[in-house]
GROMACS .gro file of C-alpha atoms in nm:
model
  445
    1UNK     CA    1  -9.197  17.132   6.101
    2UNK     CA    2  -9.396  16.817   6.216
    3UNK     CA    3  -9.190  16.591   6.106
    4UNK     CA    4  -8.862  16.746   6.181
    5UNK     CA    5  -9.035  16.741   6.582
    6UNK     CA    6  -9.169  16.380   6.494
    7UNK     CA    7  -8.777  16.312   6.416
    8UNK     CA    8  -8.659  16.471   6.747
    9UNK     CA    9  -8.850  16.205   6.948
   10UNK     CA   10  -8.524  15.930   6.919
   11UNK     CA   11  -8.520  15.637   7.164
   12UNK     CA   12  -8.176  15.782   7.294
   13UNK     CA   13  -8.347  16.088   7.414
   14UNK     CA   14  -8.602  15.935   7.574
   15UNK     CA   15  -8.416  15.710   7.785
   16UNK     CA   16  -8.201  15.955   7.903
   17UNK     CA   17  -8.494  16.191   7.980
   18UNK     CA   18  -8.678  15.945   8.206
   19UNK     CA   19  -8.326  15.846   8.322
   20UNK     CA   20  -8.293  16.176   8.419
   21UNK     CA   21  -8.620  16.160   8.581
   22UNK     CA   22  -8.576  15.856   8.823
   23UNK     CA   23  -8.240  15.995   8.912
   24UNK     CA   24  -8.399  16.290   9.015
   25UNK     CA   25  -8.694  16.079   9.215
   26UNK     CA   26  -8.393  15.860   9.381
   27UNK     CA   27  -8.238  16.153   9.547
   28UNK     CA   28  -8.583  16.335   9.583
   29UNK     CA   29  -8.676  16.046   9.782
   30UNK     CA   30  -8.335  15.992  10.018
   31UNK     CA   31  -8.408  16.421  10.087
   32UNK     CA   32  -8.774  16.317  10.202
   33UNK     CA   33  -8.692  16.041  10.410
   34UNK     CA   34  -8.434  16.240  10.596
   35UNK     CA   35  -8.697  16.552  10.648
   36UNK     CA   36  -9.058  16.446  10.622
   37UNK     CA   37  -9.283  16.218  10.839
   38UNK     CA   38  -9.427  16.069  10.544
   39UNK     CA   39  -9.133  15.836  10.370
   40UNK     CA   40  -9.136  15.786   9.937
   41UNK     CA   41  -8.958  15.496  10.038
   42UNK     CA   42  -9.168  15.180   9.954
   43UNK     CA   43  -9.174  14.952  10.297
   44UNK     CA   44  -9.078  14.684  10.134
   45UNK     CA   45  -8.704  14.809   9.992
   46UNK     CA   46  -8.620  14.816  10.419
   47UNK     CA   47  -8.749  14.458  10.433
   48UNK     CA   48  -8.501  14.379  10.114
   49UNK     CA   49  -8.247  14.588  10.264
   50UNK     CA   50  -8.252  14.418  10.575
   51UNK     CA   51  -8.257  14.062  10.448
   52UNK     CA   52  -7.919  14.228  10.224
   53UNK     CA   53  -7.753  14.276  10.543
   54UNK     CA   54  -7.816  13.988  10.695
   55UNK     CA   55  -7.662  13.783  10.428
   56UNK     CA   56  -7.355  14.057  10.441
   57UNK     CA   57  -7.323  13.916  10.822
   58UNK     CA   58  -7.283  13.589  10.701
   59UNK     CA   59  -7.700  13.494  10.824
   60UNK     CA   60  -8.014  13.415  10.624
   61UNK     CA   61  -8.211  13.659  10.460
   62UNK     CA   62  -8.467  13.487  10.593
   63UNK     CA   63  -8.403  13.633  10.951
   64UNK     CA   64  -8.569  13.902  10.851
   65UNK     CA   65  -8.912  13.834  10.959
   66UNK     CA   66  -9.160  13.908  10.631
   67UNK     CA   67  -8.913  13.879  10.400
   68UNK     CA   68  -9.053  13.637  10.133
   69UNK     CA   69  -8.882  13.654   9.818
   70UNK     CA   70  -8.584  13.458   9.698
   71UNK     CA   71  -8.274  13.478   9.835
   72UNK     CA   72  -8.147  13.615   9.507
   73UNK     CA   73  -8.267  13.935   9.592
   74UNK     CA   74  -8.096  13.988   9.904
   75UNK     CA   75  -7.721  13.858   9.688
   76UNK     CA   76  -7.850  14.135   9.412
   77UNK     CA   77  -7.870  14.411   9.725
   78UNK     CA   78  -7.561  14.316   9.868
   79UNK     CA   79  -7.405  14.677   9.774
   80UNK     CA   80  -7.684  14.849   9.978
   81UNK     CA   81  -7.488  14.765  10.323
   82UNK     CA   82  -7.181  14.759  10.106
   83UNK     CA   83  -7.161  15.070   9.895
   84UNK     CA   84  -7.481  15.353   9.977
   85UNK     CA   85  -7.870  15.263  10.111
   86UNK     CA   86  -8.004  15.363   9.762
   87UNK     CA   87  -7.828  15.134   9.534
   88UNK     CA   88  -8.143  14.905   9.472
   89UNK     CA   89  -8.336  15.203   9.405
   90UNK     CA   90  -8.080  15.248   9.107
   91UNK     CA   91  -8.084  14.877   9.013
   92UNK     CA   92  -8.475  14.867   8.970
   93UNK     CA   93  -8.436  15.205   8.780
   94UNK     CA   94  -8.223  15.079   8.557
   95UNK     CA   95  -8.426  14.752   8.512
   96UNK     CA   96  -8.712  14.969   8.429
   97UNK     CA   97  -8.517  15.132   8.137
   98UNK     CA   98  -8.430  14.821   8.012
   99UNK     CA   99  -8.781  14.742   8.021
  100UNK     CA  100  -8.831  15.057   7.766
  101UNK     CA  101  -8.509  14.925   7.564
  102UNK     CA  102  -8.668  14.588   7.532
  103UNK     CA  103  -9.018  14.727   7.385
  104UNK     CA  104  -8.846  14.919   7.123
  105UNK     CA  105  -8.687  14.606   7.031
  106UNK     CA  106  -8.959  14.400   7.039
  107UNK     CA  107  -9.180  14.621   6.805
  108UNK     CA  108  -8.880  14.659   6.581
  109UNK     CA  109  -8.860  14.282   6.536
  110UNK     CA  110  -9.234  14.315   6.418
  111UNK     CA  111  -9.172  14.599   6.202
  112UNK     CA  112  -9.332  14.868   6.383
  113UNK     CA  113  -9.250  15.244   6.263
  114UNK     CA  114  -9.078  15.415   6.449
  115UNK     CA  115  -9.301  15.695   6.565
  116UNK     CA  116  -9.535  15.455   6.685
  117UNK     CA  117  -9.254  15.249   6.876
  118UNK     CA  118  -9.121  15.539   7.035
  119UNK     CA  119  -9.482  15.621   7.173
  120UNK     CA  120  -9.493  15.284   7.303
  121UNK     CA  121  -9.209  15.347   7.500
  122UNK     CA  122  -9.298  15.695   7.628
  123UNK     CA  123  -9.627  15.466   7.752
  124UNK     CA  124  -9.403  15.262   7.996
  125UNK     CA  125  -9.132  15.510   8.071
  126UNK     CA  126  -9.353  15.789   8.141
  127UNK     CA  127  -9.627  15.628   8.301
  128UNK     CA  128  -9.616  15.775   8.722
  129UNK     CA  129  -9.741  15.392   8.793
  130UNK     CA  130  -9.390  15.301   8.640
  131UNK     CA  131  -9.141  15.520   8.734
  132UNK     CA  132  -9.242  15.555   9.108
  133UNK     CA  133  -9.221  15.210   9.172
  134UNK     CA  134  -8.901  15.160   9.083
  135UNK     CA  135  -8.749  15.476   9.325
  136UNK     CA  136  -8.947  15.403   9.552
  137UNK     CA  137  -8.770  15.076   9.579
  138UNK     CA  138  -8.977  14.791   9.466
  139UNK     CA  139  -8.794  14.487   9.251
  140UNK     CA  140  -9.110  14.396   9.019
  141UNK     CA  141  -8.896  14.614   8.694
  142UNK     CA  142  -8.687  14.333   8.736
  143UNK     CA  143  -8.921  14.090   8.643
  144UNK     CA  144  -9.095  14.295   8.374
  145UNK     CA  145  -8.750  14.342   8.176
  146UNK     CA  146  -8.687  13.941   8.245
  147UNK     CA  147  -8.990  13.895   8.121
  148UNK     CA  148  -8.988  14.115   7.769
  149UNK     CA  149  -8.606  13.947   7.735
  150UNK     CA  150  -8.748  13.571   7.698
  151UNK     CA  151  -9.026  13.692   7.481
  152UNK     CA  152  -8.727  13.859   7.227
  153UNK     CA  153  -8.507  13.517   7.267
  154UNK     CA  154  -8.835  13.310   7.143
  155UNK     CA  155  -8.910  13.562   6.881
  156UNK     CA  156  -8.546  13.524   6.758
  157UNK     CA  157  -8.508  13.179   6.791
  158UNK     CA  158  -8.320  13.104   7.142
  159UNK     CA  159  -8.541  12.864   7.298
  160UNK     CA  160  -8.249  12.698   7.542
  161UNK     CA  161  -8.150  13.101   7.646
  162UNK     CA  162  -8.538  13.178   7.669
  163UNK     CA  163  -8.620  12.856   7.872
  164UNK     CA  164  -8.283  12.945   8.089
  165UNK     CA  165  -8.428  13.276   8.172
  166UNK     CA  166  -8.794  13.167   8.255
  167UNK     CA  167  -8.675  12.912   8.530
  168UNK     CA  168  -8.519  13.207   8.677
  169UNK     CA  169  -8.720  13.442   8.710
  170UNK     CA  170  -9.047  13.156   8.820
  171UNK     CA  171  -8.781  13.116   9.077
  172UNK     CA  172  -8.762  13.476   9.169
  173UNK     CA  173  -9.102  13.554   9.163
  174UNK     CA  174  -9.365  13.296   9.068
  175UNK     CA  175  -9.634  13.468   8.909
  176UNK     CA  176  -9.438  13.422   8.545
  177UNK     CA  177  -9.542  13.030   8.631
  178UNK     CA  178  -9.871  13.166   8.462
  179UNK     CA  179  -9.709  13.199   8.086
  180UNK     CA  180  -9.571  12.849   8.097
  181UNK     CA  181  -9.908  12.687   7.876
  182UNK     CA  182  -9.867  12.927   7.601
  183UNK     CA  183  -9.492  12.914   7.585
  184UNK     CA  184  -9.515  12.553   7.514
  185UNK     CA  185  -9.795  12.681   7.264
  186UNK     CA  186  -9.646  12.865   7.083
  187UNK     CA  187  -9.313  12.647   7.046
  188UNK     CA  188  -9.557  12.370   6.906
  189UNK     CA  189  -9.491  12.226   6.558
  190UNK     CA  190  -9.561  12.590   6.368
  191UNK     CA  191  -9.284  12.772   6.542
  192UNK     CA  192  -9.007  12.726   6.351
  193UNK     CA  193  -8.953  12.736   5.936
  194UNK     CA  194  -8.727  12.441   5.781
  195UNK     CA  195  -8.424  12.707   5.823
  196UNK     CA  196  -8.430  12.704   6.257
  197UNK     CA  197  -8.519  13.021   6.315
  198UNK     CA  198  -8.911  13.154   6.367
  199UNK     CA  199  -9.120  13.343   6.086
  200UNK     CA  200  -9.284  13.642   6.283
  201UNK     CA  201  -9.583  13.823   6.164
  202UNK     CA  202  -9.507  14.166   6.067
  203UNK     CA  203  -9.709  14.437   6.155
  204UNK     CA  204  -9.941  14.593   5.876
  205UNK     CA  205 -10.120  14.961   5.871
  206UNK     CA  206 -10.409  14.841   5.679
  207UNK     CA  207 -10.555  14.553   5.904
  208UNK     CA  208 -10.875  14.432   5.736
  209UNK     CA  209 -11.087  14.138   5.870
  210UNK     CA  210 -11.102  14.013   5.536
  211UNK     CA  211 -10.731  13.983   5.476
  212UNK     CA  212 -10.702  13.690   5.648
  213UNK     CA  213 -11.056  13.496   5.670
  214UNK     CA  214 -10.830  13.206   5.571
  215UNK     CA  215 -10.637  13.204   5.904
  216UNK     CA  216 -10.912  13.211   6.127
  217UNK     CA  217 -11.051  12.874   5.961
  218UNK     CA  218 -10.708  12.760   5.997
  219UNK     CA  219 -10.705  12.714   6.355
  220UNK     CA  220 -10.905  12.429   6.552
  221UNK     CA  221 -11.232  12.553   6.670
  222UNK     CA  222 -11.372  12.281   6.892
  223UNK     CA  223 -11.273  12.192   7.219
  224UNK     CA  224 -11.131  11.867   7.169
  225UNK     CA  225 -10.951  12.019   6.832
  226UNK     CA  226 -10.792  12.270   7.084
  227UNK     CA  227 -10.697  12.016   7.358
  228UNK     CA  228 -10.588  11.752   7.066
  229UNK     CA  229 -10.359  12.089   6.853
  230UNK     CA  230 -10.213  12.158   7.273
  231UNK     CA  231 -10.119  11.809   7.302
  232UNK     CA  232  -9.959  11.715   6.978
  233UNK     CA  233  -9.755  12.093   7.036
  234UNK     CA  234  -9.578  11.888   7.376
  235UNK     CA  235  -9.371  11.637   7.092
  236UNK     CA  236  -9.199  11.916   6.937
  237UNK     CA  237  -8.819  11.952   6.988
  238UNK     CA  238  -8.860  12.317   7.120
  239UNK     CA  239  -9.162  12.270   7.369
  240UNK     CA  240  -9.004  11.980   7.496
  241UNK     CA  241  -8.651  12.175   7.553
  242UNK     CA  242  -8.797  12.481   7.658
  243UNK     CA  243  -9.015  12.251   7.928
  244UNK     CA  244  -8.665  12.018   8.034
  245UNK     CA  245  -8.442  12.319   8.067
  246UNK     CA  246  -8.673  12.529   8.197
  247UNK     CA  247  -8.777  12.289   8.487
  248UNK     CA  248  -8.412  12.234   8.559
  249UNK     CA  249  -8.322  12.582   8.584
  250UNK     CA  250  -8.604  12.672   8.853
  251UNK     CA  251  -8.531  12.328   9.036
  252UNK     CA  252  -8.153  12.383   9.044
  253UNK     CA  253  -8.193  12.694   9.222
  254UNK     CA  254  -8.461  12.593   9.433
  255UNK     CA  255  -8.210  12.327   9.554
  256UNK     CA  256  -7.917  12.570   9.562
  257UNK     CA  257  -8.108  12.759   9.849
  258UNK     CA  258  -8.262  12.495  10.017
  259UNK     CA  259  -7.939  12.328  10.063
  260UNK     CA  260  -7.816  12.674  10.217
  261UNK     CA  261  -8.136  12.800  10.448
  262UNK     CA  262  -8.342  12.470  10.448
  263UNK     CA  263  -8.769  12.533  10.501
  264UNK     CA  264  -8.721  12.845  10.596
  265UNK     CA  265  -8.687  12.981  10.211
  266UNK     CA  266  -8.911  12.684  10.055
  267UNK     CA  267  -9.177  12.780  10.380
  268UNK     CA  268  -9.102  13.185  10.308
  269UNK     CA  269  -9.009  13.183   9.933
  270UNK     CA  270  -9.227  12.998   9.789
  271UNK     CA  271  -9.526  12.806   9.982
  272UNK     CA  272  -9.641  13.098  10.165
  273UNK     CA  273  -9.778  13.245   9.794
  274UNK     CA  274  -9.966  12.947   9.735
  275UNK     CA  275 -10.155  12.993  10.073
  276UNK     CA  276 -10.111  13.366  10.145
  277UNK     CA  277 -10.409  13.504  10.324
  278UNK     CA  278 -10.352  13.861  10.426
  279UNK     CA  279 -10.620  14.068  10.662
  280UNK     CA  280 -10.501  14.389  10.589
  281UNK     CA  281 -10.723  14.597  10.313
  282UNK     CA  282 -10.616  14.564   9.971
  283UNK     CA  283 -10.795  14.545   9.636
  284UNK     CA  284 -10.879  14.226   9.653
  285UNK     CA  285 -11.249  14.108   9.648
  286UNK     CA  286 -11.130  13.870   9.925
  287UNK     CA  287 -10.971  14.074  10.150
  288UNK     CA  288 -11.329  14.072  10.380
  289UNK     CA  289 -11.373  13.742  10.435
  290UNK     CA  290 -11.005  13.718  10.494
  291UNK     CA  291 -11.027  14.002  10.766
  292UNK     CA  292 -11.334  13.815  10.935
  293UNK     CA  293 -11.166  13.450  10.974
  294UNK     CA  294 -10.821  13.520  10.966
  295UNK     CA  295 -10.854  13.435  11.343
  296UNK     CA  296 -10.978  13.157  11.301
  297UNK     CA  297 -10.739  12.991  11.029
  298UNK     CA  298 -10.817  12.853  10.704
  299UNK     CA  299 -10.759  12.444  10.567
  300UNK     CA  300 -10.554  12.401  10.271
  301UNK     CA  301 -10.826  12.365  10.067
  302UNK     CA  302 -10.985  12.686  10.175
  303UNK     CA  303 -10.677  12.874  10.100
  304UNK     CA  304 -10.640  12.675   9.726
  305UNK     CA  305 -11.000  12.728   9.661
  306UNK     CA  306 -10.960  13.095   9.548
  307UNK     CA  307 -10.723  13.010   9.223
  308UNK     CA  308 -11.038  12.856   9.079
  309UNK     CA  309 -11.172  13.156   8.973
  310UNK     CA  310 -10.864  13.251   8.819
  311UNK     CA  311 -10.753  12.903   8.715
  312UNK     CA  312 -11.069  12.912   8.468
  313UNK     CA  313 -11.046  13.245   8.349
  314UNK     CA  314 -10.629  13.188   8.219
  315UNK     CA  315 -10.782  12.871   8.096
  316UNK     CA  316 -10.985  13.060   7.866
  317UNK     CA  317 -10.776  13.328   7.783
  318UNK     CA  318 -10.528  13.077   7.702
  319UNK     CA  319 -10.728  12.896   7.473
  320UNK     CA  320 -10.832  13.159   7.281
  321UNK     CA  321 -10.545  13.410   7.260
  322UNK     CA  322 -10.214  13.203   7.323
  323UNK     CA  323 -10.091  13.252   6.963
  324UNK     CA  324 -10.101  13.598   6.994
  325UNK     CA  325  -9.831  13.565   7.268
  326UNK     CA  326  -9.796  13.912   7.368
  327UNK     CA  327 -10.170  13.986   7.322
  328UNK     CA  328 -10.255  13.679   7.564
  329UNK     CA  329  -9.973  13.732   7.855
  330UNK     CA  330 -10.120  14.087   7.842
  331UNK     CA  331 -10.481  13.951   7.916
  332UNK     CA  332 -10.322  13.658   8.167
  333UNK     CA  333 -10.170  13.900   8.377
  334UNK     CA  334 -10.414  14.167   8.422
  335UNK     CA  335 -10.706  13.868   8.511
  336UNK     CA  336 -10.457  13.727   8.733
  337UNK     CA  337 -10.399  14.015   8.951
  338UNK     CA  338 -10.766  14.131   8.905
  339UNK     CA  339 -10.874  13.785   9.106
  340UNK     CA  340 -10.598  13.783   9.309
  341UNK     CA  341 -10.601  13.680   9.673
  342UNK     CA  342 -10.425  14.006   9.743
  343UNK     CA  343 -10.421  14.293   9.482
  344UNK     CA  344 -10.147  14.563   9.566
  345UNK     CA  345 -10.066  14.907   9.309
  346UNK     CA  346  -9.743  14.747   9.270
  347UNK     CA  347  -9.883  14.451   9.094
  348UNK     CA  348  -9.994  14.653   8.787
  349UNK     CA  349  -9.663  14.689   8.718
  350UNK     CA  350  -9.690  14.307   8.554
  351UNK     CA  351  -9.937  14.407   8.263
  352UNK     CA  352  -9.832  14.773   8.239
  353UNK     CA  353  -9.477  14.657   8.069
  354UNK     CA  354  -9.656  14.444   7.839
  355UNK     CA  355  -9.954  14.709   7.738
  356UNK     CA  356  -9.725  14.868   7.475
  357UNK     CA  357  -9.663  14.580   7.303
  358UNK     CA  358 -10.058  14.552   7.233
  359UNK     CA  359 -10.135  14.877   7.151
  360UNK     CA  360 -10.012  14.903   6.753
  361UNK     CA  361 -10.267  14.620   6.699
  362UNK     CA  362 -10.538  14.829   6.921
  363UNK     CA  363 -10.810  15.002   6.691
  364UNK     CA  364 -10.948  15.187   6.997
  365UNK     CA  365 -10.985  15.544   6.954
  366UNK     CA  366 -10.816  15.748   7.256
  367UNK     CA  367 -11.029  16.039   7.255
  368UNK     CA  368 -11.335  15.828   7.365
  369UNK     CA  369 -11.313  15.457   7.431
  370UNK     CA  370 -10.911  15.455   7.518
  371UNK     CA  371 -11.049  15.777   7.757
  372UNK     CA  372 -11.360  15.633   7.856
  373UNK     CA  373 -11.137  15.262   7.980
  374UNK     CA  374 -10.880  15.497   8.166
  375UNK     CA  375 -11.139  15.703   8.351
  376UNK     CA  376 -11.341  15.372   8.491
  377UNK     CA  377 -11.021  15.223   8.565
  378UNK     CA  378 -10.903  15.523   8.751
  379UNK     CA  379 -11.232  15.643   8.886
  380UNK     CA  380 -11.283  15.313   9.033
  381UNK     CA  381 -10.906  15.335   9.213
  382UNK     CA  382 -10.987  15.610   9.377
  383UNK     CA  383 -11.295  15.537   9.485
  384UNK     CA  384 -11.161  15.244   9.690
  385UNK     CA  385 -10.891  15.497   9.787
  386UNK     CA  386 -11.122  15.717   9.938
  387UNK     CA  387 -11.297  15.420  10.137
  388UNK     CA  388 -10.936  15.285  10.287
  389UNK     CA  389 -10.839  15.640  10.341
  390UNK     CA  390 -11.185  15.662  10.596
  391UNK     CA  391 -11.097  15.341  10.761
  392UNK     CA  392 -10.680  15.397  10.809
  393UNK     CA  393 -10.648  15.769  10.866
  394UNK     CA  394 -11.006  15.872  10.999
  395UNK     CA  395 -11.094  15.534  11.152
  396UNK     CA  396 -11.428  15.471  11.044
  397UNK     CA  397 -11.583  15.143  11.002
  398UNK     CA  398 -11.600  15.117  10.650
  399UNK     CA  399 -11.516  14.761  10.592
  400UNK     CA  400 -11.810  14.704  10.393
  401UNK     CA  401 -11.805  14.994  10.197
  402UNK     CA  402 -11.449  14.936  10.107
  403UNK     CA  403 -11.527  14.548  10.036
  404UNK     CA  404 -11.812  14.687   9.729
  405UNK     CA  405 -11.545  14.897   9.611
  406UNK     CA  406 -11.314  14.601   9.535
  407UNK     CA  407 -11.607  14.491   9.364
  408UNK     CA  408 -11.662  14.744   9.168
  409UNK     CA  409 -11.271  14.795   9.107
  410UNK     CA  410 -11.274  14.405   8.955
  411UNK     CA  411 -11.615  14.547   8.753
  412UNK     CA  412 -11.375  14.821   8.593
  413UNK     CA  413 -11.057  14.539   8.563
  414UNK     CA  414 -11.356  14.315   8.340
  415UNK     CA  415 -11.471  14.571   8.143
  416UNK     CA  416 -11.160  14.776   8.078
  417UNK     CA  417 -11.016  14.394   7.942
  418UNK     CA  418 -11.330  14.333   7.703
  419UNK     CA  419 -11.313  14.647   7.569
  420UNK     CA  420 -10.977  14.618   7.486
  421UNK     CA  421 -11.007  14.270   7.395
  422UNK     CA  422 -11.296  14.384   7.111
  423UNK     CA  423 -11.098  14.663   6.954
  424UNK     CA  424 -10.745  14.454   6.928
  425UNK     CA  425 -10.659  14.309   6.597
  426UNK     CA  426 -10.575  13.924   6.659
  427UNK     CA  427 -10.213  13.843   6.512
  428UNK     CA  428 -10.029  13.533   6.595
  429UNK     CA  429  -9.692  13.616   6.672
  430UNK     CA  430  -9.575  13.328   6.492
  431UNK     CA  431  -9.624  13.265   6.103
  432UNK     CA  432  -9.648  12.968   5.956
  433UNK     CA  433  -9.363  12.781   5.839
  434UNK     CA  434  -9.527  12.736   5.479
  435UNK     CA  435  -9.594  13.088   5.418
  436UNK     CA  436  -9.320  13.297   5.502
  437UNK     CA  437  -9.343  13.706   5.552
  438UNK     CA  438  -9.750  13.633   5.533
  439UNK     CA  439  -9.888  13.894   5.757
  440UNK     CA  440 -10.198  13.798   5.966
  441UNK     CA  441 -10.448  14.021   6.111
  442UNK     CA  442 -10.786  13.940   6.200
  443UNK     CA  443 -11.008  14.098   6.479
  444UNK     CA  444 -11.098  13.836   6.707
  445UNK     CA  445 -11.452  13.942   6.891
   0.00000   0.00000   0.00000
C-alpha cells in the first residue's frame, strides 16, 4: 500500500495540482482586488503594468516613475494592455512551474530516485513563499527558472547556450552577476572528458567521509594554490567562451536599449542597484542609518561601501564551495540577500528555487535540526513583522526596535546557513575527466 501511494506521487500530477493552485490564487486575487480594501496584488505588477502600457503607446517604460527593471519586462507584459490585466500573473505562474520542471530534471541528470526528486519539487511548488509571489504578480520565477536552465545546459555540455542565457538574464536582473566566478570555475580545465561533454557526479545513498579522502587531498588547499587553480581555469576553451559570449550577450542588449531610451534605462535599469539607498523599513540591517541620512545624501563611496561585507563573504563561499555548483550558488544567494542594502520577502525567492537541489546531499534530520533551522528562521520573520506592524499600522516609534530585529533576522540567516552548511555532503558537480562515473562525496565542515 506504501508504495503503490509512493507511486501515485508522479511529476505530472504535481504540476498540474499546484497549477491548479495558482490558477485558483490568479482569479482569487482579481475577485479581491475588485471587493476588498486590502489588494493580493503585489505593488509592483501595477508599476510593470504601467511601464507595459506605456511602451503599447509607443513611450518608454521608463515614464513610469519607479520603474527600474529592464525594458524587457515591459515587451514580455505587452498582452496585459493588450489581451486581460492578469496575463503576467499567468506568465510568472508558469515560470514558476518551469522552475519545478527544471529541478526534476536537474536531480535526474544526477541520478536522484525518484521519490526523493519528486519531494524536491513539492519543496518549491508547494512552498506559500513560492506560489504567492508569482500571483501576486512579481517577475523573480522568471529568473529562478533562467537560472536552473543554464545550470542544466552546463551540466549537459552547452556552454555557448548556457553563456547565451546568463548575459540575459544579468541583463534582466543583475543579481545572477554574483555566479559569474564559479561559472568560470567550474568550466576550468576539469570540466569536460576527452569526448566534449561533462562527467557529472552521481548521487550515492551511502555517502561516507571515507569514500573519498582521496578527493579532498586532491584539491589545492592554500591560498595561493586556490588563486593559482582560479587563474590557470581562465585559459580553458569553455571559461573563456562562456566569459566572451556571455559579456556580449549582456552588452548587446544593454546597447539595444540604450540606443532606444538613452540614461534613462542605464540611470533606472541598472546604476540605481549599484547605489540604491531606500528609507523605507525593510530587513535590511541598514535600513536605520539609511532612514537617518537619507536627507542628507550619501557619496559614491558611502553607497559602494556596503558590498564589502558581502563582497568578502561570496569571496569565501566561493573559494570553498564553487565546485559544488549548486551547493555554492545556494550559499551565494542566501548571504547576498542576508547583507543586502535592502532585503524584501520577495528576494527569498532567489535561494528558495535552488534549496531543492541541496537537499539529497543534506544529512540533517527534519524532525529536529531541519525543524529547529525553520523555526529560528521563521520566528525571527515575524518578530521583525510584529515591530514594522507597530510602526506602519499603530504608529509607534519603533525604529530601533525594528533595527535589532534585522539584526537578529541576519543572526537566524548565519546560523540557519552554518547549520546547513555542516550537515551537507560536499560533491563537486563535475567529475574528473580521468575517472569517469567516480562518485564523490565528502562532508566538508
Amino acid at each position: 500500500m506504501a508504495s503503490a501511494a509512493g507511486s501515485a506521487v508522479t511529476l505530472r500530477r504535481v504540476l498540474l495540482a499546484s497549477a491548479a493552485l495558482r490558477l485558483a490564487l490568479v482569479v482569487f486575487g482579481e475577485w479581491q482586488d475588485a471587493h476588498l480594501e486590502v489588494r493580493y496584488t503585489d505593488v509592483d505588477y501595477l508599476v510593470f503594468s504601467d511601464a507595459a502600457a506605456s511602451v503599447a503607446a509607443g513611450g518608454s517604460p521608463f515614464a513610469r516613475a519607479t520603474y527600474r527593471y529592464s525594458p524587457l519586462l515591459a515587451f514580455l507584459l505587452l498582452p496585459n494592455s493588450l489581451l486581460h490585466a492578469a496575463w503576467g500573473k499567468l506568465l510568472f505562474s508558469a515560470a514558476d512551474l518551469l522552475v519545478g520542471l527544471f529541478i526534476d530534471t536537474i536531480l535526474k541528470l544526477r541520478g536522484i530516485p525518484e521519490k526523493m526528486r519528486m519531494w524536491s519539487v513539492i519543496a518549491w511548488l508547494f512552498n506559500p513563499f513560492t506560489f504567492t509571489i508569482g500571483t501576486r504578480g512579481n517577475c523573480e520565477p522568471i529568473v529562478c527558472a533562467a537560472m536552473l536552465w543554464i545550470l542544466i545546459c552546463l551540466m549537459k555540455g552547452r556552454v555557448l547556450q548556457a553563456a547565451f542565457w546568463y548575459g540575459l538574464i544579468v541583463h534582466f536582473r543583475i543579481y545572477p552577476i554574483i555566479y559569474a566566478i564559479p561559472f568560470v570555475i567550474v568550466l576550468g580545465k576539469s570540466y569536460a572528458c576527452p569526448s566534449g561533454r561533462p562527467t557529472l557526479t552521481m548521487w550515492n545513498s551511502e555517502q561516507h567521509l571515507q569514500n573519498d579522502k582521496a578527493s579532498q587531498r586532491g584539491g589545492p588547499t592554500s591560498v595561493l594554490a586556490i588563486l593559482w587553480d582560479f587563474l590557470s581555469n581562465f585559459i580553458t576553451r569553455n571559461a573563456i567562451l562562456f566569459g566572451l559570449f556571455s559579456g556580449f550577450m549582456f552588452f548587446a542588449w544593454t546597447g539595444v536599449f540604450f540606443y532606444l531610451y538613452g540614461w534613462d534605462f542605464l540611470n533606472e535599469a541598472l546604476l540605481y542597484h549599484l547605489t540604491r539607498t531606500d528609507p523605507r523599513h525593510n530587513f535590511s540591517i541598514y535600513f536605520y542609518h539609511i532612514y537617518l541620512h537619507h536627507q542628507q545624501g550619501f557619496s559614491s563611496i558611502q553607497r559602494l561601501a556596503s558590498f564589502l561585507p558581502q563582497l568578502i563573504v561570496q569571496l569565501a563561499l566561493i573559494t570553498r564551495f564553487s565546485r559544488d555548483l549548486p551547493f555554492c550558488m545556494f550559499l551565494q544567494t542566501v548571504a547576498f540577500v542576508a547583507f543586502n542594502k535592502v532585503m524584501t520577502a520577495q528576494y527569498f525567492v532567489w535561494f528558495f528555487c535552488l534549496l531543492p537541489l541541496v537537499l539529497p546531499w543534506s544529512s540533517m534530520n527534519l524532525k529536529w535540526k531541519g525543524l529547529a533551522c525553520m523555526l529560528v528562521w521563521m520566528g525571527s520573520q515575524l518578530h521583525w513583522l510584529m515591530w514594522a506592524y507597530l510602526l506602519e499600522f499603530k504608529g509607534r516609534n519603533v525604529f530601533v526596535q525594528l533595527w535589532v530585529a534585522g539584526l537578529v533576522f541576519l543572526a537566524a540567516n548565519t546560523f540557519v546557513m552554518l547549520m546547513v552548511i555542516k550537515q551537507h555532503k560536499y560533491t563537486p558537480l563535475f567529475s574528473s575527466p580521468g575517472k569517469p562515473g567516480r562518485k564523490v562525496a565528502t562532508k566538508k565542515e
